[in-house]
CSV table of C-alpha atoms and ligand atoms in Angstrom, one decimal:
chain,number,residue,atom,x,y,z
A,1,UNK,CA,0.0,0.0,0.0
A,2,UNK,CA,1.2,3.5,-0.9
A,3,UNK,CA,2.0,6.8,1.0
A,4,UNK,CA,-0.2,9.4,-0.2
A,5,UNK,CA,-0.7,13.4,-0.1
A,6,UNK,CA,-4.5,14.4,1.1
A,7,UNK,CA,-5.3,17.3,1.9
A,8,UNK,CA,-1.7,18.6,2.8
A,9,UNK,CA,-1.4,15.7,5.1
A,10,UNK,CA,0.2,12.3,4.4
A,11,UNK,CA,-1.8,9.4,4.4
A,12,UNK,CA,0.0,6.5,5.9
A,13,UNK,CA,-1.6,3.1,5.4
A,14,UNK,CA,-0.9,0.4,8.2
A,15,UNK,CA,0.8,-2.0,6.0
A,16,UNK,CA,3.3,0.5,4.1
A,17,UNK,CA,5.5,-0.2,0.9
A,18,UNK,CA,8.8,1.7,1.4
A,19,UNK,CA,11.3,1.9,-1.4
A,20,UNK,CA,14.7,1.0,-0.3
A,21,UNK,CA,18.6,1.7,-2.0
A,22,UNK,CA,20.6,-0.8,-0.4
A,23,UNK,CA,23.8,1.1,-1.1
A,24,UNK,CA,27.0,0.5,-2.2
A,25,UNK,CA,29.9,-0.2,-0.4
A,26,UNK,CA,29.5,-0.2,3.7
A,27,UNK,CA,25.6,0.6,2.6
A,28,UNK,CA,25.7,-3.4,2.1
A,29,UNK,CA,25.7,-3.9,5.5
A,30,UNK,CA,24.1,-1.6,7.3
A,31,UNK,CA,20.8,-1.6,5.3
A,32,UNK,CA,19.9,-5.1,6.3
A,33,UNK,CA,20.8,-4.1,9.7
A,34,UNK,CA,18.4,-0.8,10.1
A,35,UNK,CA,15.7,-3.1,8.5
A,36,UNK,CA,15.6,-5.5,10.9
A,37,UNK,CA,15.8,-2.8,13.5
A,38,UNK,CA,13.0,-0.7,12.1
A,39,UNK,CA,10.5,-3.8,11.8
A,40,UNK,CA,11.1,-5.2,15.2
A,41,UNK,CA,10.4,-1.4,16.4
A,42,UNK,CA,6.8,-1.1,14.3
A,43,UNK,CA,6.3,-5.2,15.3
A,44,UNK,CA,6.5,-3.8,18.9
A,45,UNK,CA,5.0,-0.6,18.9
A,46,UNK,CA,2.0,-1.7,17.1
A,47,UNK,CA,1.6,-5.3,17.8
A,48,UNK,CA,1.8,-6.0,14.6
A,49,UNK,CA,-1.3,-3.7,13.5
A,50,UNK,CA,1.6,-1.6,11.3
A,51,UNK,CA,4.0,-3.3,9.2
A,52,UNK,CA,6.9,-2.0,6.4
A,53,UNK,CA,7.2,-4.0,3.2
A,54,UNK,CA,10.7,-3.0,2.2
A,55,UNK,CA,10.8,-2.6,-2.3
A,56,UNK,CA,14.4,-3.0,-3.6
A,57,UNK,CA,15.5,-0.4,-6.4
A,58,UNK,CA,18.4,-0.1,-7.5
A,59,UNK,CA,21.0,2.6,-7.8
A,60,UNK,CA,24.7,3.0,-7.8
A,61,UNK,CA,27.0,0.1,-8.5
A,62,UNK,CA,24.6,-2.7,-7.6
A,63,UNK,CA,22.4,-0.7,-10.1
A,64,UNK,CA,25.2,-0.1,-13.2
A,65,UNK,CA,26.2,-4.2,-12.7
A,66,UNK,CA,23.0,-5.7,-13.4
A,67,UNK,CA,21.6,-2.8,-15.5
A,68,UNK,CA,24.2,-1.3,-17.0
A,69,UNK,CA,22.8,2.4,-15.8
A,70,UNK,CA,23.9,4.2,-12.5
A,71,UNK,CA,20.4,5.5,-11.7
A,72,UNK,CA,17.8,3.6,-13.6
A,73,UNK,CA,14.4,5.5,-14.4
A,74,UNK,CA,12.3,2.9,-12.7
A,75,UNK,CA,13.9,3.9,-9.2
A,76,UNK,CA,13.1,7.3,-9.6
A,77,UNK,CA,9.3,6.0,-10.9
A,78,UNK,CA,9.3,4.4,-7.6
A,79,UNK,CA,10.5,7.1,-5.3
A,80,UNK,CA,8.0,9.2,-7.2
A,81,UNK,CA,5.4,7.0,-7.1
A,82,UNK,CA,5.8,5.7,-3.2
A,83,UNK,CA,6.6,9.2,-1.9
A,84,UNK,CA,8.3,8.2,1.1
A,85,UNK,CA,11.6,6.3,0.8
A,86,UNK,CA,15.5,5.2,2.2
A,87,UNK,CA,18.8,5.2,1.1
A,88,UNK,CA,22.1,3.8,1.7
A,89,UNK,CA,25.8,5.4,0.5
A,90,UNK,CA,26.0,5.5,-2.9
A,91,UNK,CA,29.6,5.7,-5.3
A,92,UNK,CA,29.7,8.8,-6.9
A,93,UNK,CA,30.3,7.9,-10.6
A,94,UNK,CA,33.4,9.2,-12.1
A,95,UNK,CA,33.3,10.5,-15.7
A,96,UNK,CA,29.5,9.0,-16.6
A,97,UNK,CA,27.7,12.3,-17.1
A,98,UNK,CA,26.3,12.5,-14.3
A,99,UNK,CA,28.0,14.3,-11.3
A,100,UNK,CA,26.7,12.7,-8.3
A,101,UNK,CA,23.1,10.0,-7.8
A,102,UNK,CA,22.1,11.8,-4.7
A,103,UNK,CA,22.3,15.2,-6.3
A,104,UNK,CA,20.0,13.6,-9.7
A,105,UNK,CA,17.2,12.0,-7.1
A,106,UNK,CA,17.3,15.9,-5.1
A,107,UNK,CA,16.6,17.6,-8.1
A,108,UNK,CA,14.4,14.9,-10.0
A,109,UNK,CA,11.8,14.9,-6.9
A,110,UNK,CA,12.7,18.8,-6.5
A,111,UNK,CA,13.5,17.9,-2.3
A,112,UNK,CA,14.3,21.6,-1.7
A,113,UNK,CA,15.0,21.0,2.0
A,114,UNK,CA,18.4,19.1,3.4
A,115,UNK,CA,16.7,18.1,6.8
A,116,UNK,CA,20.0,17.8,9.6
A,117,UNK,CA,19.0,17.5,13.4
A,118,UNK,CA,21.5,17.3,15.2
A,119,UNK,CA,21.0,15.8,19.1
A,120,UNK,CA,23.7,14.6,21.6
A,121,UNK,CA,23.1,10.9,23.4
A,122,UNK,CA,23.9,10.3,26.5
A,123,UNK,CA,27.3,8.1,26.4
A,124,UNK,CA,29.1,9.5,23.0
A,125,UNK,CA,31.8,10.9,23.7
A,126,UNK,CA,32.1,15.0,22.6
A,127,UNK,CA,35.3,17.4,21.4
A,128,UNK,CA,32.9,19.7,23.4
A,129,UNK,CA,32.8,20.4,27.0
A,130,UNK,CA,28.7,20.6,27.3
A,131,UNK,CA,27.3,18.4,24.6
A,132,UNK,CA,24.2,18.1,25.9
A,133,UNK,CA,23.3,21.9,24.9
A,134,UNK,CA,23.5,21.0,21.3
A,135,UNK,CA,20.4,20.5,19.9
A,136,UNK,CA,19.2,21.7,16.7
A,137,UNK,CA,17.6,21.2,13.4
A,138,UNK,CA,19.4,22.5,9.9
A,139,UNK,CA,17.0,23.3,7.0
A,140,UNK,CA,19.6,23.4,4.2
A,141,UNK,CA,18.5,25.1,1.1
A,142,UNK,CA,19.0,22.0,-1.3
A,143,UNK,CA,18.5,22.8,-5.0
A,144,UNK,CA,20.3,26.6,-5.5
A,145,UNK,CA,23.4,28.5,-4.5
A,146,UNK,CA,27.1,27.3,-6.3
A,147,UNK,CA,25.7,23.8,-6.0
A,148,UNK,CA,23.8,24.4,-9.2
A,149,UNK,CA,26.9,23.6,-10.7
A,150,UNK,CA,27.3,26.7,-13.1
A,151,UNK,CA,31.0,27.2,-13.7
A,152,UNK,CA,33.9,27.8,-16.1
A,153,UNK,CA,37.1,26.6,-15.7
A,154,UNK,CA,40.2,29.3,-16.4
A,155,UNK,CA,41.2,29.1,-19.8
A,156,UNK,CA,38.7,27.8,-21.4
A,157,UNK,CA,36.5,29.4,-24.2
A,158,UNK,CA,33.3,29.8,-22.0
A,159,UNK,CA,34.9,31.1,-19.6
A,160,UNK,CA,36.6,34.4,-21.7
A,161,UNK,CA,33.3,34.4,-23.4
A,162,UNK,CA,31.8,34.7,-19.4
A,163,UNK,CA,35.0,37.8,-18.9
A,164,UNK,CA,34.0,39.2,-22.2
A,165,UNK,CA,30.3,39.6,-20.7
A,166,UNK,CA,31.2,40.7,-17.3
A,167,UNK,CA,33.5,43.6,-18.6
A,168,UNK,CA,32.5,44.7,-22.1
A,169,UNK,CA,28.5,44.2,-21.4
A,170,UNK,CA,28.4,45.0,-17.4
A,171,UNK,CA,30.7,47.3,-16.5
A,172,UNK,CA,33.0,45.1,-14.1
A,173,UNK,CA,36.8,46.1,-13.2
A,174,UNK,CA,37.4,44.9,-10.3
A,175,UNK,CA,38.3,41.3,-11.0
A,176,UNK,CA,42.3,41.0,-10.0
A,177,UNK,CA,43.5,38.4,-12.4
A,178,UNK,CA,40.8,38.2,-15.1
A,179,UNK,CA,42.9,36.6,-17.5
A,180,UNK,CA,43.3,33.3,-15.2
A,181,UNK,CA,40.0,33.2,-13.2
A,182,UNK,CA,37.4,30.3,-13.2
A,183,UNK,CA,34.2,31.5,-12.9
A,184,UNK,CA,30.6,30.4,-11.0
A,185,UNK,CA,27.8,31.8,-10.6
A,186,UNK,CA,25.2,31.7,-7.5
A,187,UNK,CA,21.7,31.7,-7.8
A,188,UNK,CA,19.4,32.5,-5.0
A,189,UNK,CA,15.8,33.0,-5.4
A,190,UNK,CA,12.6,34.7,-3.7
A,191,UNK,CA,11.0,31.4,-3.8
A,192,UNK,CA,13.5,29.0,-3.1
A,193,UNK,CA,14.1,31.0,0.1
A,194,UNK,CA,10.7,31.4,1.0
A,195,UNK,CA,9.8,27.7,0.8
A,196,UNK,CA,12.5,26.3,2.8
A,197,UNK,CA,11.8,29.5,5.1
A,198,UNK,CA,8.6,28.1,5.1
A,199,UNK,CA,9.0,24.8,5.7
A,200,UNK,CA,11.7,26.1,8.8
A,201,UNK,CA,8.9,27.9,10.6
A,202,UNK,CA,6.2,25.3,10.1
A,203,UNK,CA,8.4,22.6,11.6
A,204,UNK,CA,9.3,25.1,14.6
A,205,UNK,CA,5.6,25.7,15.2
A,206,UNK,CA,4.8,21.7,14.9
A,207,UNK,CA,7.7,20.5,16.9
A,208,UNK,CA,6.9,23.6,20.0
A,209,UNK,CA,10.5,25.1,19.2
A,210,UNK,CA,10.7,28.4,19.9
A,211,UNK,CA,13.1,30.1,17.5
A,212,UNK,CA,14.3,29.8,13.8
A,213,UNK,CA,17.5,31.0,13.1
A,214,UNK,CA,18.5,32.8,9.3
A,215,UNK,CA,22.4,32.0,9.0
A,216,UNK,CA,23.3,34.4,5.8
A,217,UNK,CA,26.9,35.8,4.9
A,218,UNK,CA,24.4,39.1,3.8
A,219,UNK,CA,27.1,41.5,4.9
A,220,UNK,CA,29.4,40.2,2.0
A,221,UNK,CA,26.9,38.7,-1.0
A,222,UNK,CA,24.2,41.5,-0.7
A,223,UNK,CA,21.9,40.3,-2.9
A,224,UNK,CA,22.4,36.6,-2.6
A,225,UNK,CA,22.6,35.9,0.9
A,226,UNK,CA,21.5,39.3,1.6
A,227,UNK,CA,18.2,38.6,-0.3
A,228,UNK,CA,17.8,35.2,1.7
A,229,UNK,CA,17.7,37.1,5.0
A,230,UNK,CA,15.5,39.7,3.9
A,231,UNK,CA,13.3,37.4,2.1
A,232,UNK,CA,12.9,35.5,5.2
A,233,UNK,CA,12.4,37.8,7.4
A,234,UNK,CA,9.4,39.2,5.2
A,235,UNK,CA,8.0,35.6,4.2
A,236,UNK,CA,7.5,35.1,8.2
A,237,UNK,CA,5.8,38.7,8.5
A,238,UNK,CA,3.3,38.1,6.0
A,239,UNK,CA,2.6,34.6,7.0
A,240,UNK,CA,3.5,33.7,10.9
A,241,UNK,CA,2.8,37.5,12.1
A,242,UNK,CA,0.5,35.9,14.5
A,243,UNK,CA,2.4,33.0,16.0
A,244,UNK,CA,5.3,35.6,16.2
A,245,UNK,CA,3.2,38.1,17.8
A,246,UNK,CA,1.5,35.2,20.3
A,247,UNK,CA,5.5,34.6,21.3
A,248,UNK,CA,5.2,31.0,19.7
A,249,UNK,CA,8.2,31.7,17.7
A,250,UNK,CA,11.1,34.2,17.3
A,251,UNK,CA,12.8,34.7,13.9
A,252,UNK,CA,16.5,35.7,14.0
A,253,UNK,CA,19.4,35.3,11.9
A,254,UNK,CA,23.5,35.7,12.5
A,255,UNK,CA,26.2,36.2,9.6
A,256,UNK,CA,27.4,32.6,9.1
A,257,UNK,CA,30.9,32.7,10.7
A,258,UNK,CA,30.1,34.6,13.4
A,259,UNK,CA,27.1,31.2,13.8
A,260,UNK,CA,30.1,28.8,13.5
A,261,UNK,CA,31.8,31.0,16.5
A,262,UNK,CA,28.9,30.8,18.6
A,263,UNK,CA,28.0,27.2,17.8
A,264,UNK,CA,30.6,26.2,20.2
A,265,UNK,CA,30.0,29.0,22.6
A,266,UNK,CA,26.5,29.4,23.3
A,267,UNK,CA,24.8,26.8,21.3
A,268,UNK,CA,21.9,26.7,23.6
A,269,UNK,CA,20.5,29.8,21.8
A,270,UNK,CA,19.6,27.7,18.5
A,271,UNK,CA,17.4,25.2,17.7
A,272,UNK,CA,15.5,25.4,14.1
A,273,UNK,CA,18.6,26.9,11.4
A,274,UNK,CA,17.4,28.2,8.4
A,275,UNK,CA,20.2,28.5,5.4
A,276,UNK,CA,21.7,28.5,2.2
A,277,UNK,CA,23.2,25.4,0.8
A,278,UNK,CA,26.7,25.8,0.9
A,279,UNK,CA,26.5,26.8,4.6
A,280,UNK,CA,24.4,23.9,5.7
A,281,UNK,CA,26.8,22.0,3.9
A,282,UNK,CA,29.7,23.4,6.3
A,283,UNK,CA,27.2,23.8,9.4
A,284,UNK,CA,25.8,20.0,9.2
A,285,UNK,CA,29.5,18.8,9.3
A,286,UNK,CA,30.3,20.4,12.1
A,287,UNK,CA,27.7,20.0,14.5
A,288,UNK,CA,27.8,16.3,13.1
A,289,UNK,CA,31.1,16.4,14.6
A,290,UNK,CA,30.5,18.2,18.6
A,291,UNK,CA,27.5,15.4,19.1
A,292,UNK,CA,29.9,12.4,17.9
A,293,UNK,CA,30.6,12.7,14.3
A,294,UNK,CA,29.9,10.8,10.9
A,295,UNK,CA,28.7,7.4,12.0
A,296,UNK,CA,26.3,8.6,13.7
A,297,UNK,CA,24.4,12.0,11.6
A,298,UNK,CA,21.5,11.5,9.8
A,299,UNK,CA,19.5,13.4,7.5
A,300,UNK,CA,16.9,13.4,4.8
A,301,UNK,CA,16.0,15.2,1.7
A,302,UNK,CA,11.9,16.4,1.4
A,303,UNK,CA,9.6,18.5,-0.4
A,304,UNK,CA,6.6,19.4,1.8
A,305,UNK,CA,4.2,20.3,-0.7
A,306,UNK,CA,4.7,17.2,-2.8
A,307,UNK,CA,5.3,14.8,0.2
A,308,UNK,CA,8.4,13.5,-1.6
A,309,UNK,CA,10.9,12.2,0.7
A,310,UNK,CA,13.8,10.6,0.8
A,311,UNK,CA,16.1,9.7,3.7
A,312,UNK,CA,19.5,8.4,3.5
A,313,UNK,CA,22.7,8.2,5.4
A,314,UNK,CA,24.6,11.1,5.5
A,315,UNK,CA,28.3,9.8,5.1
A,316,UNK,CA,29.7,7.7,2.1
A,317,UNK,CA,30.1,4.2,0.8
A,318,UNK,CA,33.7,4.4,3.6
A,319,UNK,CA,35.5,1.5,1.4
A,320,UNK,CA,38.4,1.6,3.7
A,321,UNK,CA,35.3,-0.2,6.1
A,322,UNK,CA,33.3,-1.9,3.4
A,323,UNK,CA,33.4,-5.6,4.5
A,324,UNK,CA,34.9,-5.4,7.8
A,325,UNK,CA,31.8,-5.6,10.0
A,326,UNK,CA,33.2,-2.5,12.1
A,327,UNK,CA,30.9,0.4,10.2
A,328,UNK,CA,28.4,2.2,12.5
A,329,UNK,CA,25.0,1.9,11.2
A,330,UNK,CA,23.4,4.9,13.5
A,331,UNK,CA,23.5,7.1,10.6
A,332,UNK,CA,21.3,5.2,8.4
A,333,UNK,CA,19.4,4.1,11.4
A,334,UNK,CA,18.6,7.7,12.9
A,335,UNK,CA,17.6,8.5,9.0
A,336,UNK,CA,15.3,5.4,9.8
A,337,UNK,CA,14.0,6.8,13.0
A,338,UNK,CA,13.2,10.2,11.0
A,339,UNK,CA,11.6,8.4,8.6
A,340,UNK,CA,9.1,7.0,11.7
A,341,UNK,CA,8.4,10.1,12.9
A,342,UNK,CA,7.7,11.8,9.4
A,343,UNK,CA,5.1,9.2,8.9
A,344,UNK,CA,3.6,9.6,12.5
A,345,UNK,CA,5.2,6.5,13.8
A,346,UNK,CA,7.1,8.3,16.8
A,347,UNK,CA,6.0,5.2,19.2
A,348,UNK,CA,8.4,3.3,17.6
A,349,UNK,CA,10.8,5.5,16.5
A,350,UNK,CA,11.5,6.3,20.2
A,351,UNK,CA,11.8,2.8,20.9
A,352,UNK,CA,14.9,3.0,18.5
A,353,UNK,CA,15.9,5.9,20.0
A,354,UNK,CA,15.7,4.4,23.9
A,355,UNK,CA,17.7,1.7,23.0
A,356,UNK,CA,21.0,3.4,21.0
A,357,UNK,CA,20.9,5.8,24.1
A,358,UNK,CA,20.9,2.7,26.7
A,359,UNK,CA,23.8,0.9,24.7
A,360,UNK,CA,25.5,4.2,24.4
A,361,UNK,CA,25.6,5.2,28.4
A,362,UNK,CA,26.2,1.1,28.7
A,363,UNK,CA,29.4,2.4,26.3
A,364,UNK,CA,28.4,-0.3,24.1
A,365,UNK,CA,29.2,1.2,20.5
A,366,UNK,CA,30.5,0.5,17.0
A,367,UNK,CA,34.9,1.1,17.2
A,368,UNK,CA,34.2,4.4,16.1
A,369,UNK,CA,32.4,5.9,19.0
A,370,UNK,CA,33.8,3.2,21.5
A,371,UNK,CA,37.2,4.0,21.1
A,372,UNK,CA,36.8,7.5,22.5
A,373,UNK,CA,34.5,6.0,25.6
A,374,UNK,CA,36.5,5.3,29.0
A,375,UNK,CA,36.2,1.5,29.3
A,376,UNK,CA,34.5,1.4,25.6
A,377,UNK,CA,33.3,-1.9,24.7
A,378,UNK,CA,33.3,-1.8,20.7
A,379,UNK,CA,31.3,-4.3,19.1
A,380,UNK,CA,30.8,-5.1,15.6
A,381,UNK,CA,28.2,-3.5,13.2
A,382,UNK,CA,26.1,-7.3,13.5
A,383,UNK,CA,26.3,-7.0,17.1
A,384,UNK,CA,25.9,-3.7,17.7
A,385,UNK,CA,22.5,-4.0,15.6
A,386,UNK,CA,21.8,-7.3,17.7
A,387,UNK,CA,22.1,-5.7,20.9
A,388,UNK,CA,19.9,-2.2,19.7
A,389,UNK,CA,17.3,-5.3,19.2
A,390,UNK,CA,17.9,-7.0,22.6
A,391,UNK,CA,17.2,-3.5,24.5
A,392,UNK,CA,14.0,-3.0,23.0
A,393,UNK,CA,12.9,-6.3,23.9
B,401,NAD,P1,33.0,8.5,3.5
B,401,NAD,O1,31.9,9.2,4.2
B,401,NAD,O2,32.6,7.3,2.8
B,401,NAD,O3,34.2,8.3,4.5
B,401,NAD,C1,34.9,9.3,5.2
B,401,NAD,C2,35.6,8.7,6.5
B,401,NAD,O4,34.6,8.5,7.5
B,401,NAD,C3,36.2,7.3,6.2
B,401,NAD,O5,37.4,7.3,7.1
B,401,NAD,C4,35.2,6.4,6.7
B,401,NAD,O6,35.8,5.1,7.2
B,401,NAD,C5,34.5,7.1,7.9
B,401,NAD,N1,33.1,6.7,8.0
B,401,NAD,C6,32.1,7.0,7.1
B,401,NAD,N2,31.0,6.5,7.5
B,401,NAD,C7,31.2,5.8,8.6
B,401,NAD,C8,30.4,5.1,9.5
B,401,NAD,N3,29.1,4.9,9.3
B,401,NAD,N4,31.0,4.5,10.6
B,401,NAD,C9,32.3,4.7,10.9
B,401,NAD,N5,33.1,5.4,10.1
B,401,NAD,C10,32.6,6.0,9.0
B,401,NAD,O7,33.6,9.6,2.4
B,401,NAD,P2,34.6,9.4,1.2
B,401,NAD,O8,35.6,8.4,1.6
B,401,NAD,O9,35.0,10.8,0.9
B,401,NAD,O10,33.7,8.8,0.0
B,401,NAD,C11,33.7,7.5,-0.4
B,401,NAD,C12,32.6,7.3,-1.5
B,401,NAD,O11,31.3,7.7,-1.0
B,401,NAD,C13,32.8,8.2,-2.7
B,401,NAD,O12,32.5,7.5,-3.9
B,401,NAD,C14,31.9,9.3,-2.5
B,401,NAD,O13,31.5,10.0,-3.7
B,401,NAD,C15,30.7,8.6,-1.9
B,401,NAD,N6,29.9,9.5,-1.0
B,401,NAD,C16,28.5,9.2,-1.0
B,401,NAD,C17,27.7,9.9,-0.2
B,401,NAD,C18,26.2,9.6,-0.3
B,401,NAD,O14,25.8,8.7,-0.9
B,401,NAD,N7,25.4,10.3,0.5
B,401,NAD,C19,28.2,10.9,0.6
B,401,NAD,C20,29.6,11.2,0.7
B,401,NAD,C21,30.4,10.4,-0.2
């Protein structure tokens, strides 16, 4: 049975079909893993009156092996047509026309928000001294800014043809070394902003948080970032004056290193972040990395009007790992959990949630996070899922 969009709410049948990547590389083995975790949660939580059928498709390697194509169209029919799916890692393909899978499946299903919360568990082990205040959830602009791709590389035709433009047609002298500049271009809209602005607010409101946060570098990029912070700030006056008047929620915003600065000083004054693409990029990394780093970050990729959803592990295919049974699967597994609680399921995405905590104070963890525990017991990726099982028996 299929997820479906009514009347700007999802429609989650008990018995659900959920679209799965496997993944390539380490994605082989921790895919199974969260599967069996996620269906012994819902057997639990529901007793058995919800279920997940899991539907293969294929992508990446496992995908280009038996079909000769990296990302075959019937995967992205099936996203499309099941709204809510999951992901493993996938190999970025080098030289096949295509410059990275997950990039192709954002801007097929048009998933305008990177979705990042960040959370500390009890047990992991922190860079920082107070852990525990980190708490937060990045809304990364997904589909404009540089990451459109729109660049010339120095030397080439296109890119003198780009110099001829910017100083015979537009005026421009202040470029320092014209004749050996690559060039991009950065493209930030009205309604690019306003949407993921949008969606920001809306998940503030839902989720009782009281702040959303605008991280810009405005004072630089005027009309870029500049734009996105005005254009915020006027999309939540026109449509949240009363929830901001009511004290429901505050809109603020902060220049983007001056956010990284505080981020470790006073991070207790953040919790929904609002920004561009290329900042969420650096932001997600690094509050990944005070709450326990890459094993254990997960995120997802949505569009709220449409439904479309798609969450995945936020690291890579780590071949250096791949085969080894050490990789932690709490990446792909907190994706999981998200995945719960974006179809309403939070009773047993808590259950999940419960039990990583308990193994985690019981310093019970993949290598990764075990070897920075006092006493750390590391366990392998089979066991580690084994024993997440075992606790929520
Ligand atoms: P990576 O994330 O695979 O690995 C970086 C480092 O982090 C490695 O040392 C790895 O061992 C470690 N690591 C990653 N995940 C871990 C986990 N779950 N538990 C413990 N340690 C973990 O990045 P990379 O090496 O730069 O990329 C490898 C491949 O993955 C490339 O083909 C790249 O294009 C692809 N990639 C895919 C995605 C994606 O599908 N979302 C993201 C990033 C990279």
């Amino acid at each position: 049975m299929k997820i479906t969009k009514e009347n700007d709410r999802l429609a989650v049948p008990a018995k659900v079909t959920v679209p799965f990547i496997e993944g390539d590389g380490v994605g082989r083995e921790i895919t199974p893993i969260c599967r069996e975790i996620v269906d012994y949660a819902v057997a639990k939580a529901y007793s058995g009156r919800r279920a997940i059928e899991w539907k293969e498709v294929l992508a990446g390697e496992k995908a280009f092996n038996a079909t000769g194509r990296w990302l075959p169209e019937e995967t992205l029919e099936t996203f499309r047509e099941y709204l809510v799916g999951i992901k493993g890692p996938l190999t970025t393909p080098v030289g096949e026309g295509i410059r990275s899978l997950n990039v192709a499946l954002r801007q097929t299903l048009d998933l305008y928000v990177c979705l990042r919360p960040v959370r500390w568990f009890r047990g992991v082990e922190s860079p920082v001294k107070a852990p525990q205040k980190v708490n937060m959830v990045i809304f990364r602009e997904n589909t404009e800014d540089i990451y459109t791709g729109i660049e010339w590389q120095q030397g080439t035709p296109e890119a003198r043809k780009f110099l001829q433009f910017l100083t015979g047609e537009m005026g421009i002298k202040k470029i320092r070394f014209p004749e050996t500049s690559s060039f991009g271009v950065k493209p930030v809209s009205v309604e690019g902003t306003e949407r993921l602005v949008r969606a920001a607010i809306r998940y503030a409101l839902k989720n009782q948080l009281d702040s959303v946060t605008l991280v810009h570098k405005g004072n630089i990029m005027k009309y870029t970032e500049g734009g996105f912070k005005n254009w915020g700030y006027a999309l939540a006056e026109r449509e949240f004056s009363e929830e901001i008047a009511a004290g429901k929620i505050t809109i603020k915003d902060v220049i983007a290193d001056a956010f990284l600065q505080n981020t470790l000083l006073t991070p207790e004054k953040y919790s929904v972040i609002a920004t561009l693409n290329l900042n969420g990029d650096y932001i997600s990394d690094q509050l990944a990395a005070m709450v326990g780093g890459i094993g254990i970050a997960p995120g997802a990729n949505i569009n709220y009007e449409s439904g479309h959803a798609v969450f995945e592990a936020t690291h890579g295919t780590a071949p250096d790992l791949a085969g080894k049974n050490t990789v932690n699967p709490s990446s792909l597994l907190l994706s999981s959990v998200m995945m719960l609680e974006y179809m309403g399921w939070n009773e047993a995405a808590t259950l999940i949630t419960k039990a990583m905590e308990t193994s985690f104070v019981n310093r019970e963890a993949t290598s990764d996070l075990a070897r920075f525990m006092p006493n750390g017991k590391p366990l392998g990726t089979v066991q580690f899922g084994e024993k997440i099982i075992q606790l929520m028996h």
